[in-house]
C-alpha cells in the first residue's frame, strides 16, 4: 500500500497546496539539486586525480596524448573481472563443448574466445559451468575473412600488420569503421558475452600507413566504452601501454602480450594498482607439447627476475597460434579440446 503522504501529494483532496508547503518543496528540491551537484563534483574530481595524478611507474618516452575520456559509470555493470582471476585464451578454434557438458578444462574463471567463431550455445554452456566469457574481436584491423569484412571501405584501410598476411590497420576515427565495430559489440551482447577484448587498438605504436596517433586510439577506446557499458559488457585494453594513463578510468582489465619478453610489465602494473586484472600471455619457445622446463616457466613467472613488475598478473604460457594448450606458473599443463569443425583463423 502506498505511503499516505505520497498519495496525498499525487491525488490528494486538496490539489493546490498553500504557499508555505510550496516553499517547503522548493527547499527540498534545491537541497536535492545541491546533493547531486556535490556528487558530480566529487566524482569528476576522483576521475581527474586518478587520471593524471599517481605515479604508475611508466616513463615519459611515449607520445603525449592531449585528450582524456571521461570515466563512464561502470558501477552498474553486471560483472567485472577481478585481480588474480584465472583464465584461458584460445582463438584458433572455440572450445568443443556439448550442451550437457559437466566440466571444461581448464577449470578457470574466464574464457577469452573468438566472437565470430564461437556459437551462442557454447557461450551458454560455459555460463552453465560457472565461467565468464570475454569475446575477442579485432577492433583496429581489417581481416579479410570475417562475416562483415566487405563493409570496410577502401579509405578505411592502411598498411599490413607485420607478420599477419592479409590483415591491415584501419582508420579508428572513421564513422564507417565505428559503425562496423558497433555491430560487433551488439553481436557480443546478442551472444551473451560478459566482456569484449578488442585487439589492435595500438596502431599508433606501429607502421600503420594512416598516420594514426595516440589520440585516435584514446578516442576509439572512449567510443568503445560508450557503446559497451550500456550493454553490460566489460571492456579490456589490449596491449597499448602508452595510453594506459588516459583510458584506465574507462576500461576494466588489460590483456597483455609479452610484457616479460619486452621488459615492460611495470607499465601494465598500473591496472593492478587500480584494482583491475592483467590477463598476461607469454609465448615461450617449446610451448605446446609436454610441460616447459622449470627454468623457462621461471623466466616468465618469477616476479623477482625477468617478470619483475608482474605481481598478481594472471599469467598464461601459450603457443603463438593460441590453441587449447596452456601452462600456468605453477607448472600445470592443461589442454582445452578445440572444436575443429568451426572456422580456423
Ligand atoms: C621508456 O620505456 C620505453 C619502452 O617501454 C623504453 O624503450 C625506453 O628506453 C624507456 N626510457 C627510459 C628513459 O627509461
Ligand atoms: C545489466 O545488468 C544489470 C545488473 O545485472 C541489470 O539490472 C540490467 O538490466 C542489465 N542491462 C542490460 C542492458 O542488459
Ligand atoms: C591467485 O590465484 C591463484 C590461483 O587461483 C592462487 O593460488 C593464489 O593464492 C592467488 N593469489 C592471491 C594473492 O590471491
Ligand atoms: C562445433 O562448432 C559447430 C560450428 O560452429 C557447432 O555447430 C557445433 O555445435 C560445435 N560443437 C561442439 C561440440 O562444440
Ligand atoms: C563518450 O561519451 C562521453 C560522455 O558522454 C563523451 O564526452 C565522449 O565524447 C564520448 N566519446 C566518443 C568518442 O564519442
mmCIF file of C-alpha atoms and ligand atoms in Angstrom:
data_model
loop_
_atom_site.group_PDB
_atom_site.id
_atom_site.type_symbol
_atom_site.label_atom_id
_atom_site.label_comp_id
_atom_site.label_asym_id
_atom_site.label_seq_id
_atom_site.Cartn_x
_atom_site.Cartn_y
_atom_site.Cartn_z
ATOM 1 C CA UNK A 1 0.000 0.000 0.000
ATOM 2 C CA UNK A 2 1.215 3.494 -0.856
ATOM 3 C CA UNK A 3 2.545 5.778 1.832
ATOM 4 C CA UNK A 4 -0.245 8.177 2.799
ATOM 5 C CA UNK A 5 1.899 11.265 2.269
ATOM 6 C CA UNK A 6 2.762 10.117 -1.262
ATOM 7 C CA UNK A 7 -0.838 9.524 -2.199
ATOM 8 C CA UNK A 8 -1.787 12.919 -0.775
ATOM 9 C CA UNK A 9 0.806 14.558 -2.995
ATOM 10 C CA UNK A 10 -0.293 12.673 -6.056
ATOM 11 C CA UNK A 11 -4.063 12.774 -5.923
ATOM 12 C CA UNK A 12 -4.815 14.459 -2.624
ATOM 13 C CA UNK A 13 -8.170 16.052 -1.973
ATOM 14 C CA UNK A 14 -6.546 19.468 -1.946
ATOM 15 C CA UNK A 15 -4.725 19.780 -5.290
ATOM 16 C CA UNK A 16 -3.478 23.338 -4.783
ATOM 17 C CA UNK A 17 -1.042 23.391 -1.845
ATOM 18 C CA UNK A 18 -0.722 26.601 0.109
ATOM 19 C CA UNK A 19 2.247 28.939 -0.266
ATOM 20 C CA UNK A 20 4.009 27.532 2.739
ATOM 21 C CA UNK A 21 4.148 23.956 1.565
ATOM 22 C CA UNK A 22 5.120 25.059 -1.936
ATOM 23 C CA UNK A 23 8.099 26.848 -0.417
ATOM 24 C CA UNK A 24 8.938 23.730 1.563
ATOM 25 C CA UNK A 25 9.021 21.751 -1.665
ATOM 26 C CA UNK A 26 11.225 24.333 -3.301
ATOM 27 C CA UNK A 27 13.688 23.982 -0.429
ATOM 28 C CA UNK A 28 13.648 20.183 -0.727
ATOM 29 C CA UNK A 29 14.236 20.430 -4.482
ATOM 30 C CA UNK A 30 17.105 22.879 -4.007
ATOM 31 C CA UNK A 31 18.679 20.551 -1.422
ATOM 32 C CA UNK A 32 18.369 17.591 -3.782
ATOM 33 C CA UNK A 33 19.988 19.624 -6.550
ATOM 34 C CA UNK A 34 22.871 20.539 -4.242
ATOM 35 C CA UNK A 35 23.442 16.892 -3.311
ATOM 36 C CA UNK A 36 23.545 15.901 -6.970
ATOM 37 C CA UNK A 37 25.885 18.772 -7.835
ATOM 38 C CA UNK A 38 28.279 17.885 -4.996
ATOM 39 C CA UNK A 39 28.150 14.234 -6.030
ATOM 40 C CA UNK A 40 29.055 15.115 -9.602
ATOM 41 C CA UNK A 41 31.865 17.378 -8.458
ATOM 42 C CA UNK A 42 33.384 14.698 -6.232
ATOM 43 C CA UNK A 43 33.020 12.083 -8.987
ATOM 44 C CA UNK A 44 34.751 14.304 -11.520
ATOM 45 C CA UNK A 45 37.495 15.157 -9.033
ATOM 46 C CA UNK A 46 38.191 11.496 -8.329
ATOM 47 C CA UNK A 47 38.268 10.778 -12.056
ATOM 48 C CA UNK A 48 40.714 13.576 -12.755
ATOM 49 C CA UNK A 49 43.008 12.704 -9.852
ATOM 50 C CA UNK A 50 43.113 9.068 -10.867
ATOM 51 C CA UNK A 51 43.806 10.020 -14.413
ATOM 52 C CA UNK A 52 46.701 12.384 -14.084
ATOM 53 C CA UNK A 53 47.907 12.162 -10.537
ATOM 54 C CA UNK A 54 49.571 8.962 -9.488
ATOM 55 C CA UNK A 55 52.975 7.665 -10.413
ATOM 56 C CA UNK A 56 52.331 4.307 -12.017
ATOM 57 C CA UNK A 57 55.893 3.502 -12.945
ATOM 58 C CA UNK A 58 55.568 4.498 -16.614
ATOM 59 C CA UNK A 59 58.289 6.679 -18.126
ATOM 60 C CA UNK A 60 57.622 9.678 -20.303
ATOM 61 C CA UNK A 61 59.083 8.404 -23.550
ATOM 62 C CA UNK A 62 55.738 7.705 -25.215
ATOM 63 C CA UNK A 63 53.622 10.168 -27.174
ATOM 64 C CA UNK A 64 51.809 12.753 -25.067
ATOM 65 C CA UNK A 65 48.134 12.405 -25.889
ATOM 66 C CA UNK A 66 46.116 15.543 -25.409
ATOM 67 C CA UNK A 67 42.658 14.196 -24.683
ATOM 68 C CA UNK A 68 41.336 12.008 -21.904
ATOM 69 C CA UNK A 69 37.918 10.402 -21.979
ATOM 70 C CA UNK A 70 35.664 10.940 -19.016
ATOM 71 C CA UNK A 71 35.068 7.962 -16.783
ATOM 72 C CA UNK A 72 31.830 6.214 -17.664
ATOM 73 C CA UNK A 73 29.577 4.937 -14.884
ATOM 74 C CA UNK A 74 30.690 1.327 -14.757
ATOM 75 C CA UNK A 75 29.357 0.544 -11.313
ATOM 76 C CA UNK A 76 26.141 -0.671 -12.913
ATOM 77 C CA UNK A 77 27.883 -3.391 -14.920
ATOM 78 C CA UNK A 78 26.550 -6.840 -14.114
ATOM 79 C CA UNK A 79 30.076 -8.235 -13.739
ATOM 80 C CA UNK A 80 33.672 -7.102 -13.674
ATOM 81 C CA UNK A 81 36.734 -9.375 -13.615
ATOM 82 C CA UNK A 82 38.920 -9.312 -10.502
ATOM 83 C CA UNK A 83 42.674 -9.150 -9.969
ATOM 84 C CA UNK A 84 44.170 -12.667 -9.999
ATOM 85 C CA UNK A 85 41.166 -14.235 -11.752
ATOM 86 C CA UNK A 86 42.271 -17.316 -13.675
ATOM 87 C CA UNK A 87 41.701 -17.568 -17.423
ATOM 88 C CA UNK A 88 42.236 -19.390 -20.673
ATOM 89 C CA UNK A 89 42.570 -17.743 -24.062
ATOM 90 C CA UNK A 90 42.072 -19.796 -27.227
ATOM 91 C CA UNK A 91 41.420 -18.133 -30.549
ATOM 92 C CA UNK A 92 42.444 -20.796 -33.068
ATOM 93 C CA UNK A 93 39.133 -22.601 -32.535
ATOM 94 C CA UNK A 94 36.452 -22.317 -29.852
ATOM 95 C CA UNK A 95 36.232 -24.940 -27.103
ATOM 96 C CA UNK A 96 34.376 -28.098 -28.051
ATOM 97 C CA UNK A 97 31.507 -28.319 -25.598
ATOM 98 C CA UNK A 98 28.317 -30.335 -25.722
ATOM 99 C CA UNK A 99 25.275 -28.653 -24.225
ATOM 100 C CA UNK A 100 25.259 -31.163 -21.340
ATOM 101 C CA UNK A 101 28.998 -30.970 -20.593
ATOM 102 C CA UNK A 102 29.673 -31.392 -16.866
ATOM 103 C CA UNK A 103 33.036 -29.625 -16.896
ATOM 104 C CA UNK A 104 35.556 -27.848 -19.046
ATOM 105 C CA UNK A 105 39.350 -27.897 -18.921
ATOM 106 C CA UNK A 106 40.968 -25.823 -17.523
ATOM 107 C CA UNK A 107 38.611 -25.049 -14.645
ATOM 108 C CA UNK A 108 39.340 -21.313 -14.761
ATOM 109 C CA UNK A 109 37.197 -18.252 -14.053
ATOM 110 C CA UNK A 110 37.211 -16.776 -17.561
ATOM 111 C CA UNK A 111 37.437 -17.908 -21.196
ATOM 112 C CA UNK A 112 38.643 -15.398 -23.793
ATOM 113 C CA UNK A 113 37.390 -16.767 -27.126
ATOM 114 C CA UNK A 114 36.631 -15.576 -30.642
ATOM 115 C CA UNK A 115 33.451 -13.529 -31.008
ATOM 116 C CA UNK A 116 32.622 -14.690 -34.532
ATOM 117 C CA UNK A 117 33.698 -18.342 -34.349
ATOM 118 C CA UNK A 118 32.077 -19.204 -31.026
ATOM 119 C CA UNK A 119 28.378 -20.058 -31.041
ATOM 120 C CA UNK A 120 25.851 -18.615 -28.650
ATOM 121 C CA UNK A 121 25.257 -22.188 -27.421
ATOM 122 C CA UNK A 122 28.912 -22.666 -26.447
ATOM 123 C CA UNK A 123 28.842 -19.396 -24.504
ATOM 124 C CA UNK A 124 25.639 -20.505 -22.800
ATOM 125 C CA UNK A 125 27.247 -23.820 -21.834
ATOM 126 C CA UNK A 126 30.290 -22.024 -20.394
ATOM 127 C CA UNK A 127 27.901 -19.902 -18.323
ATOM 128 C CA UNK A 128 26.161 -23.022 -17.043
ATOM 129 C CA UNK A 129 29.585 -24.262 -15.930
ATOM 130 C CA UNK A 130 30.090 -21.055 -13.961
ATOM 131 C CA UNK A 131 32.513 -19.430 -16.398
ATOM 132 C CA UNK A 132 32.552 -15.850 -17.636
ATOM 133 C CA UNK A 133 33.193 -15.231 -21.307
ATOM 134 C CA UNK A 134 35.226 -12.447 -22.856
ATOM 135 C CA UNK A 135 34.752 -12.212 -26.600
ATOM 136 C CA UNK A 136 37.726 -11.373 -28.778
ATOM 137 C CA UNK A 137 37.461 -9.396 -31.976
ATOM 138 C CA UNK A 138 39.819 -7.167 -33.880
ATOM 139 C CA UNK A 139 38.916 -3.556 -33.155
ATOM 140 C CA UNK A 140 41.700 -1.924 -35.108
ATOM 141 C CA UNK A 141 42.413 -4.141 -38.081
ATOM 142 C CA UNK A 142 40.765 -5.399 -41.215
ATOM 143 C CA UNK A 143 40.733 -9.188 -41.558
ATOM 144 C CA UNK A 144 39.577 -10.433 -44.955
ATOM 145 C CA UNK A 145 37.698 -13.478 -43.655
ATOM 146 C CA UNK A 146 35.187 -12.034 -41.182
ATOM 147 C CA UNK A 147 31.449 -12.047 -41.989
ATOM 148 C CA UNK A 148 31.410 -8.211 -42.028
ATOM 149 C CA UNK A 149 34.713 -7.702 -43.885
ATOM 150 C CA UNK A 150 33.004 -6.432 -47.062
ATOM 151 C CA UNK A 151 31.631 -3.449 -45.133
ATOM 152 C CA UNK A 152 35.059 -1.787 -44.768
ATOM 153 C CA UNK A 153 35.715 0.981 -47.297
ATOM 154 C CA UNK A 154 38.948 1.439 -49.202
ATOM 155 C CA UNK A 155 39.692 4.684 -47.365
ATOM 156 C CA UNK A 156 39.396 2.923 -44.000
ATOM 157 C CA UNK A 157 42.302 0.580 -44.733
ATOM 158 C CA UNK A 158 46.037 1.177 -44.236
ATOM 159 C CA UNK A 159 49.263 -0.817 -44.081
ATOM 160 C CA UNK A 160 49.684 -4.548 -43.451
ATOM 161 C CA UNK A 161 50.111 -5.800 -39.900
ATOM 162 C CA UNK A 162 53.634 -7.191 -39.766
ATOM 163 C CA UNK A 163 53.527 -10.965 -39.610
ATOM 164 C CA UNK A 164 49.802 -11.328 -40.308
ATOM 165 C CA UNK A 165 49.254 -11.751 -44.057
ATOM 166 C CA UNK A 166 46.070 -10.108 -45.342
ATOM 167 C CA UNK A 167 45.422 -8.195 -42.114
ATOM 168 C CA UNK A 168 45.592 -4.388 -42.280
ATOM 169 C CA UNK A 169 45.423 -1.429 -39.897
ATOM 170 C CA UNK A 170 42.235 0.620 -40.110
ATOM 171 C CA UNK A 171 41.285 4.247 -39.523
ATOM 172 C CA UNK A 172 39.971 4.360 -35.961
ATOM 173 C CA UNK A 173 38.194 7.707 -36.419
ATOM 174 C CA UNK A 174 36.211 6.595 -39.486
ATOM 175 C CA UNK A 175 32.462 6.661 -38.948
ATOM 176 C CA UNK A 176 32.127 3.570 -41.078
ATOM 177 C CA UNK A 177 34.708 1.685 -39.016
ATOM 178 C CA UNK A 178 32.916 2.696 -35.820
ATOM 179 C CA UNK A 179 29.587 1.557 -37.246
ATOM 180 C CA UNK A 180 31.118 -1.855 -38.032
ATOM 181 C CA UNK A 181 32.549 -2.067 -34.506
ATOM 182 C CA UNK A 182 29.151 -1.200 -33.068
ATOM 183 C CA UNK A 183 27.770 -4.194 -34.959
ATOM 184 C CA UNK A 184 30.464 -6.403 -33.422
ATOM 185 C CA UNK A 185 29.677 -5.138 -29.929
ATOM 186 C CA UNK A 186 25.974 -5.781 -30.485
ATOM 187 C CA UNK A 187 26.809 -9.296 -31.681
ATOM 188 C CA UNK A 188 28.778 -9.831 -28.440
ATOM 189 C CA UNK A 189 25.715 -8.722 -26.470
ATOM 190 C CA UNK A 190 23.438 -10.941 -28.528
ATOM 191 C CA UNK A 191 25.683 -13.977 -27.992
ATOM 192 C CA UNK A 192 25.743 -13.398 -24.240
ATOM 193 C CA UNK A 193 29.405 -12.397 -23.832
ATOM 194 C CA UNK A 194 30.288 -10.833 -20.476
ATOM 195 C CA UNK A 195 33.031 -8.640 -21.887
ATOM 196 C CA UNK A 196 34.964 -7.784 -25.014
ATOM 197 C CA UNK A 197 38.673 -7.918 -25.870
ATOM 198 C CA UNK A 198 39.131 -5.597 -28.855
ATOM 199 C CA UNK A 199 42.551 -6.248 -30.376
ATOM 200 C CA UNK A 200 44.885 -4.000 -32.376
ATOM 201 C CA UNK A 201 43.971 -0.692 -30.757
ATOM 202 C CA UNK A 202 47.656 0.293 -30.746
ATOM 203 C CA UNK A 203 48.093 1.143 -34.437
ATOM 204 C CA UNK A 204 49.896 4.341 -33.451
ATOM 205 C CA UNK A 205 52.701 2.239 -31.958
ATOM 206 C CA UNK A 206 53.169 0.530 -35.347
ATOM 207 C CA UNK A 207 53.803 1.370 -39.027
ATOM 208 C CA UNK A 208 50.137 1.778 -39.948
ATOM 209 C CA UNK A 209 50.051 3.822 -43.178
ATOM 210 C CA UNK A 210 47.227 6.007 -41.828
ATOM 211 C CA UNK A 211 49.131 8.448 -39.565
ATOM 212 C CA UNK A 212 47.249 7.078 -36.567
ATOM 213 C CA UNK A 213 48.014 8.900 -33.302
ATOM 214 C CA UNK A 214 47.661 8.049 -29.623
ATOM 215 C CA UNK A 215 44.677 10.407 -29.527
ATOM 216 C CA UNK A 216 42.981 8.332 -32.230
ATOM 217 C CA UNK A 217 43.318 5.267 -30.005
ATOM 218 C CA UNK A 218 42.105 7.125 -26.917
ATOM 219 C CA UNK A 219 39.054 8.419 -28.753
ATOM 220 C CA UNK A 220 38.372 4.947 -30.145
ATOM 221 C CA UNK A 221 38.522 3.410 -26.644
ATOM 222 C CA UNK A 222 36.154 6.135 -25.472
ATOM 223 C CA UNK A 223 33.790 5.213 -28.291
ATOM 224 C CA UNK A 224 34.004 1.514 -27.377
ATOM 225 C CA UNK A 225 33.350 2.357 -23.732
ATOM 226 C CA UNK A 226 30.280 4.366 -24.674
ATOM 227 C CA UNK A 227 28.768 1.515 -26.658
ATOM 228 C CA UNK A 228 29.767 -1.392 -24.382
ATOM 229 C CA UNK A 229 28.817 -0.160 -20.922
ATOM 230 C CA UNK A 230 25.076 0.269 -21.680
ATOM 231 C CA UNK A 231 25.121 -3.376 -22.808
ATOM 232 C CA UNK A 232 26.751 -4.624 -19.609
ATOM 233 C CA UNK A 233 29.915 -5.611 -21.438
ATOM 234 C CA UNK A 234 33.188 -5.119 -19.605
ATOM 235 C CA UNK A 235 35.900 -3.613 -21.753
ATOM 236 C CA UNK A 236 39.568 -4.537 -21.948
ATOM 237 C CA UNK A 237 42.585 -2.655 -23.224
ATOM 238 C CA UNK A 238 44.794 -4.888 -25.383
ATOM 239 C CA UNK A 239 48.498 -4.017 -25.036
ATOM 240 C CA UNK A 240 48.726 -0.241 -25.880
ATOM 241 C CA UNK A 241 50.922 0.555 -22.864
ATOM 242 C CA UNK A 242 51.363 4.187 -23.944
ATOM 243 C CA UNK A 243 47.708 5.117 -23.358
ATOM 244 C CA UNK A 244 47.037 3.284 -20.098
ATOM 245 C CA UNK A 245 47.093 6.553 -18.134
ATOM 246 C CA UNK A 246 44.465 8.056 -20.413
ATOM 247 C CA UNK A 247 41.991 5.204 -20.640
ATOM 248 C CA UNK A 248 42.368 3.448 -17.288
ATOM 249 C CA UNK A 249 39.171 5.038 -15.909
ATOM 250 C CA UNK A 250 37.051 3.584 -18.741
ATOM 251 C CA UNK A 251 38.484 0.061 -19.072
ATOM 252 C CA UNK A 252 38.153 -2.874 -16.678
ATOM 253 C CA UNK A 253 41.063 -5.158 -17.485
ATOM 254 C CA UNK A 254 44.240 -5.446 -19.514
ATOM 255 C CA UNK A 255 45.103 -8.187 -21.971
ATOM 256 C CA UNK A 256 48.845 -8.070 -22.385
ATOM 257 C CA UNK A 257 51.128 -9.994 -24.691
ATOM 258 C CA UNK A 258 54.768 -10.498 -23.823
ATOM 259 C CA UNK A 259 55.457 -7.809 -21.229
ATOM 260 C CA UNK A 260 58.204 -10.050 -19.853
ATOM 261 C CA UNK A 261 59.737 -10.521 -23.293
ATOM 262 C CA UNK A 262 59.618 -6.722 -23.782
ATOM 263 C CA UNK A 263 60.616 -5.866 -20.163
ATOM 264 C CA UNK A 264 57.583 -3.641 -19.642
ATOM 265 C CA UNK A 265 55.427 -5.436 -17.063
ATOM 266 C CA UNK A 266 55.635 -2.488 -14.655
ATOM 267 C CA UNK A 267 53.822 -0.351 -17.256
ATOM 268 C CA UNK A 268 50.843 -2.712 -17.080
ATOM 269 C CA UNK A 269 51.004 -2.936 -13.285
ATOM 270 C CA UNK A 270 49.060 0.350 -13.351
ATOM 271 C CA UNK A 271 45.979 -1.855 -13.784
ATOM 272 C CA UNK A 272 46.724 -3.836 -10.632
ATOM 273 C CA UNK A 273 47.189 -0.592 -8.702
ATOM 274 C CA UNK A 274 43.738 0.410 -9.944
ATOM 275 C CA UNK A 275 42.335 -2.942 -8.764
ATOM 276 C CA UNK A 276 41.904 -4.304 -12.303
ATOM 277 C CA UNK A 277 43.310 -7.599 -13.566
ATOM 278 C CA UNK A 278 46.072 -8.053 -16.119
ATOM 279 C CA UNK A 279 45.490 -11.098 -18.311
ATOM 280 C CA UNK A 280 49.054 -11.771 -19.342
ATOM 281 C CA UNK A 281 50.272 -14.037 -22.151
ATOM 282 C CA UNK A 282 53.819 -15.131 -22.953
ATOM 283 C CA UNK A 283 54.845 -17.322 -25.879
ATOM 284 C CA UNK A 284 57.870 -19.358 -24.726
ATOM 285 C CA UNK A 285 59.889 -21.476 -27.168
ATOM 286 C CA UNK A 286 58.832 -25.087 -26.743
ATOM 287 C CA UNK A 287 55.261 -24.301 -25.680
ATOM 288 C CA UNK A 288 52.508 -26.620 -26.858
ATOM 289 C CA UNK A 289 53.907 -30.045 -26.074
ATOM 290 C CA UNK A 290 54.565 -31.538 -22.659
ATOM 291 C CA UNK A 291 55.438 -29.181 -19.823
ATOM 292 C CA UNK A 292 58.038 -26.465 -20.318
ATOM 293 C CA UNK A 293 61.341 -26.741 -18.476
ATOM 294 C CA UNK A 294 61.258 -25.297 -14.980
ATOM 295 C CA UNK A 295 63.754 -22.563 -15.843
ATOM 296 C CA UNK A 296 61.582 -21.466 -18.790
ATOM 297 C CA UNK A 297 58.491 -21.206 -16.591
ATOM 298 C CA UNK A 298 60.606 -19.358 -14.066
ATOM 299 C CA UNK A 299 61.782 -16.828 -16.649
ATOM 300 C CA UNK A 300 58.205 -15.778 -17.448
ATOM 301 C CA UNK A 301 56.765 -16.172 -13.978
ATOM 302 C CA UNK A 302 59.363 -15.222 -11.390
ATOM 303 C CA UNK A 303 58.273 -11.843 -10.103
ATOM 304 C CA UNK A 304 61.845 -11.170 -8.924
ATOM 305 C CA UNK A 305 63.595 -11.938 -12.199
ATOM 306 C CA UNK A 306 62.652 -11.128 -15.801
ATOM 307 C CA UNK A 307 58.970 -10.946 -14.844
ATOM 308 C CA UNK A 308 59.589 -8.083 -12.445
ATOM 309 C CA UNK A 309 56.501 -5.883 -12.135
ATOM 310 C CA UNK A 310 54.026 -8.640 -12.926
ATOM 311 C CA UNK A 311 52.877 -9.317 -9.347
ATOM 312 C CA UNK A 312 49.279 -10.545 -9.306
ATOM 313 C CA UNK A 313 49.095 -10.756 -13.107
ATOM 314 C CA UNK A 314 47.002 -13.667 -14.420
ATOM 315 C CA UNK A 315 49.811 -15.242 -16.450
ATOM 316 C CA UNK A 316 49.377 -17.977 -19.071
ATOM 317 C CA UNK A 317 52.067 -19.548 -21.225
ATOM 318 C CA UNK A 318 50.735 -20.266 -24.721
ATOM 319 C CA UNK A 319 51.668 -21.101 -28.289
ATOM 320 C CA UNK A 320 51.569 -18.213 -30.788
ATOM 321 C CA UNK A 321 48.534 -19.646 -32.576
ATOM 322 C CA UNK A 322 46.574 -19.609 -29.285
ATOM 323 C CA UNK A 323 45.334 -23.179 -29.469
ATOM 324 C CA UNK A 324 43.894 -25.102 -26.496
ATOM 325 C CA UNK A 325 47.260 -25.790 -24.810
ATOM 326 C CA UNK A 326 48.119 -23.724 -21.730
ATOM 327 C CA UNK A 327 50.693 -23.889 -18.943
ATOM 328 C CA UNK A 328 50.325 -21.804 -15.789
ATOM 329 C CA UNK A 329 53.048 -20.504 -13.493
ATOM 330 C CA UNK A 330 52.659 -23.419 -11.065
ATOM 331 C CA UNK A 331 53.808 -25.728 -13.877
ATOM 332 C CA UNK A 332 50.387 -27.229 -14.591
ATOM 333 C CA UNK A 333 49.756 -28.082 -18.257
ATOM 334 C CA UNK A 334 46.179 -28.274 -19.493
ATOM 335 C CA UNK A 335 44.544 -28.575 -22.888
ATOM 336 C CA UNK A 336 41.084 -27.403 -23.855
ATOM 337 C CA UNK A 337 39.603 -29.571 -26.583
ATOM 338 C CA UNK A 338 39.049 -27.448 -29.672
ATOM 339 C CA UNK A 339 36.008 -27.564 -31.905
ATOM 340 C CA UNK A 340 37.827 -28.045 -35.191
ATOM 341 C CA UNK A 341 34.651 -28.048 -37.264
ATOM 342 C CA UNK A 342 34.342 -24.335 -36.673
ATOM 343 C CA UNK A 343 36.414 -21.997 -38.867
ATOM 344 C CA UNK A 344 40.170 -21.875 -38.331
ATOM 345 C CA UNK A 345 41.600 -18.369 -38.004
HETATM 346 C C1 LIG B 1 60.846 4.083 -21.529
HETATM 347 O O1 LIG B 1 60.165 2.938 -21.954
HETATM 348 C C2 LIG B 1 60.447 2.578 -23.283
HETATM 349 C C3 LIG B 1 59.523 1.417 -23.674
HETATM 350 O O2 LIG B 1 58.830 0.889 -22.600
HETATM 351 C C4 LIG B 1 61.915 2.238 -23.406
HETATM 352 O O3 LIG B 1 62.199 1.882 -24.751
HETATM 353 C C5 LIG B 1 62.752 3.447 -23.014
HETATM 354 O O4 LIG B 1 64.106 3.109 -23.036
HETATM 355 C C6 LIG B 1 62.361 3.919 -21.632
HETATM 356 N N1 LIG B 1 63.024 5.181 -21.362
HETATM 357 C C7 LIG B 1 63.592 5.461 -20.182
HETATM 358 C C8 LIG B 1 64.190 6.815 -20.067
HETATM 359 O O5 LIG B 1 63.596 4.672 -19.246
HETATM 360 C C1 LIG B 2 22.844 -5.043 -16.841
HETATM 361 O O1 LIG B 2 22.957 -5.776 -15.643
HETATM 362 C C2 LIG B 2 22.178 -5.248 -14.577
HETATM 363 C C3 LIG B 2 22.541 -5.989 -13.313
HETATM 364 O O2 LIG B 2 22.536 -7.389 -13.523
HETATM 365 C C4 LIG B 2 20.709 -5.355 -14.980
HETATM 366 O O3 LIG B 2 19.926 -4.782 -13.960
HETATM 367 C C5 LIG B 2 20.479 -4.605 -16.293
HETATM 368 O O4 LIG B 2 19.158 -4.790 -16.733
HETATM 369 C C6 LIG B 2 21.423 -5.098 -17.368
HETATM 370 N N1 LIG B 2 21.286 -4.276 -18.574
HETATM 371 C C7 LIG B 2 21.246 -4.783 -19.810
HETATM 372 C C8 LIG B 2 21.142 -3.788 -20.930
HETATM 373 O O5 LIG B 2 21.294 -5.967 -20.051
HETATM 374 C C1 LIG B 3 45.927 -16.011 -7.100
HETATM 375 O O1 LIG B 3 45.297 -17.117 -7.733
HETATM 376 C C2 LIG B 3 45.995 -18.332 -7.589
HETATM 377 C C3 LIG B 3 45.294 -19.362 -8.473
HETATM 378 O O2 LIG B 3 43.927 -19.420 -8.188
HETATM 379 C C4 LIG B 3 46.025 -18.723 -6.120
HETATM 380 O O3 LIG B 3 46.742 -19.924 -5.976
HETATM 381 C C5 LIG B 3 46.706 -17.602 -5.345
HETATM 382 O O4 LIG B 3 46.647 -17.888 -3.970
HETATM 383 C C6 LIG B 3 46.051 -16.258 -5.605
HETATM 384 N N1 LIG B 3 46.858 -15.207 -5.003
HETATM 385 C C7 LIG B 3 46.316 -14.187 -4.353
HETATM 386 C C8 LIG B 3 47.293 -13.186 -3.823
HETATM 387 O O5 LIG B 3 45.118 -14.061 -4.208
HETATM 388 C C1 LIG B 4 31.278 -27.075 -33.106
HETATM 389 O O1 LIG B 4 31.106 -25.963 -33.960
HETATM 390 C C2 LIG B 4 29.979 -26.085 -34.832
HETATM 391 C C3 LIG B 4 30.032 -24.896 -35.802
HETATM 392 O O2 LIG B 4 30.114 -23.678 -35.100
HETATM 393 C C4 LIG B 4 28.725 -26.141 -33.987
HETATM 394 O O3 LIG B 4 27.592 -26.274 -34.822
HETATM 395 C C5 LIG B 4 28.806 -27.321 -33.037
HETATM 396 O O4 LIG B 4 27.679 -27.331 -32.179
HETATM 397 C C6 LIG B 4 30.052 -27.256 -32.190
HETATM 398 N N1 LIG B 4 30.179 -28.477 -31.417
HETATM 399 C C7 LIG B 4 30.669 -28.520 -30.182
HETATM 400 C C8 LIG B 4 30.682 -29.844 -29.516
HETATM 401 O O5 LIG B 4 31.092 -27.548 -29.589
HETATM 402 C C1 LIG B 5 31.679 9.093 -24.933
HETATM 403 O O1 LIG B 5 30.767 9.655 -24.011
HETATM 404 C C2 LIG B 5 31.276 10.774 -23.295
HETATM 405 C C3 LIG B 5 30.266 11.147 -22.233
HETATM 406 O O2 LIG B 5 29.006 11.263 -22.798
HETATM 407 C C4 LIG B 5 31.549 11.899 -24.285
HETATM 408 O O3 LIG B 5 32.082 13.012 -23.612
HETATM 409 C C5 LIG B 5 32.555 11.404 -25.318
HETATM 410 O O4 LIG B 5 32.755 12.380 -26.316
HETATM 411 C C6 LIG B 5 32.078 10.118 -25.974
HETATM 412 N N1 LIG B 5 33.170 9.602 -26.796
HETATM 413 C C7 LIG B 5 33.077 9.417 -28.107
HETATM 414 C C8 LIG B 5 34.331 9.017 -28.828
HETATM 415 O O5 LIG B 5 32.047 9.575 -28.737
#
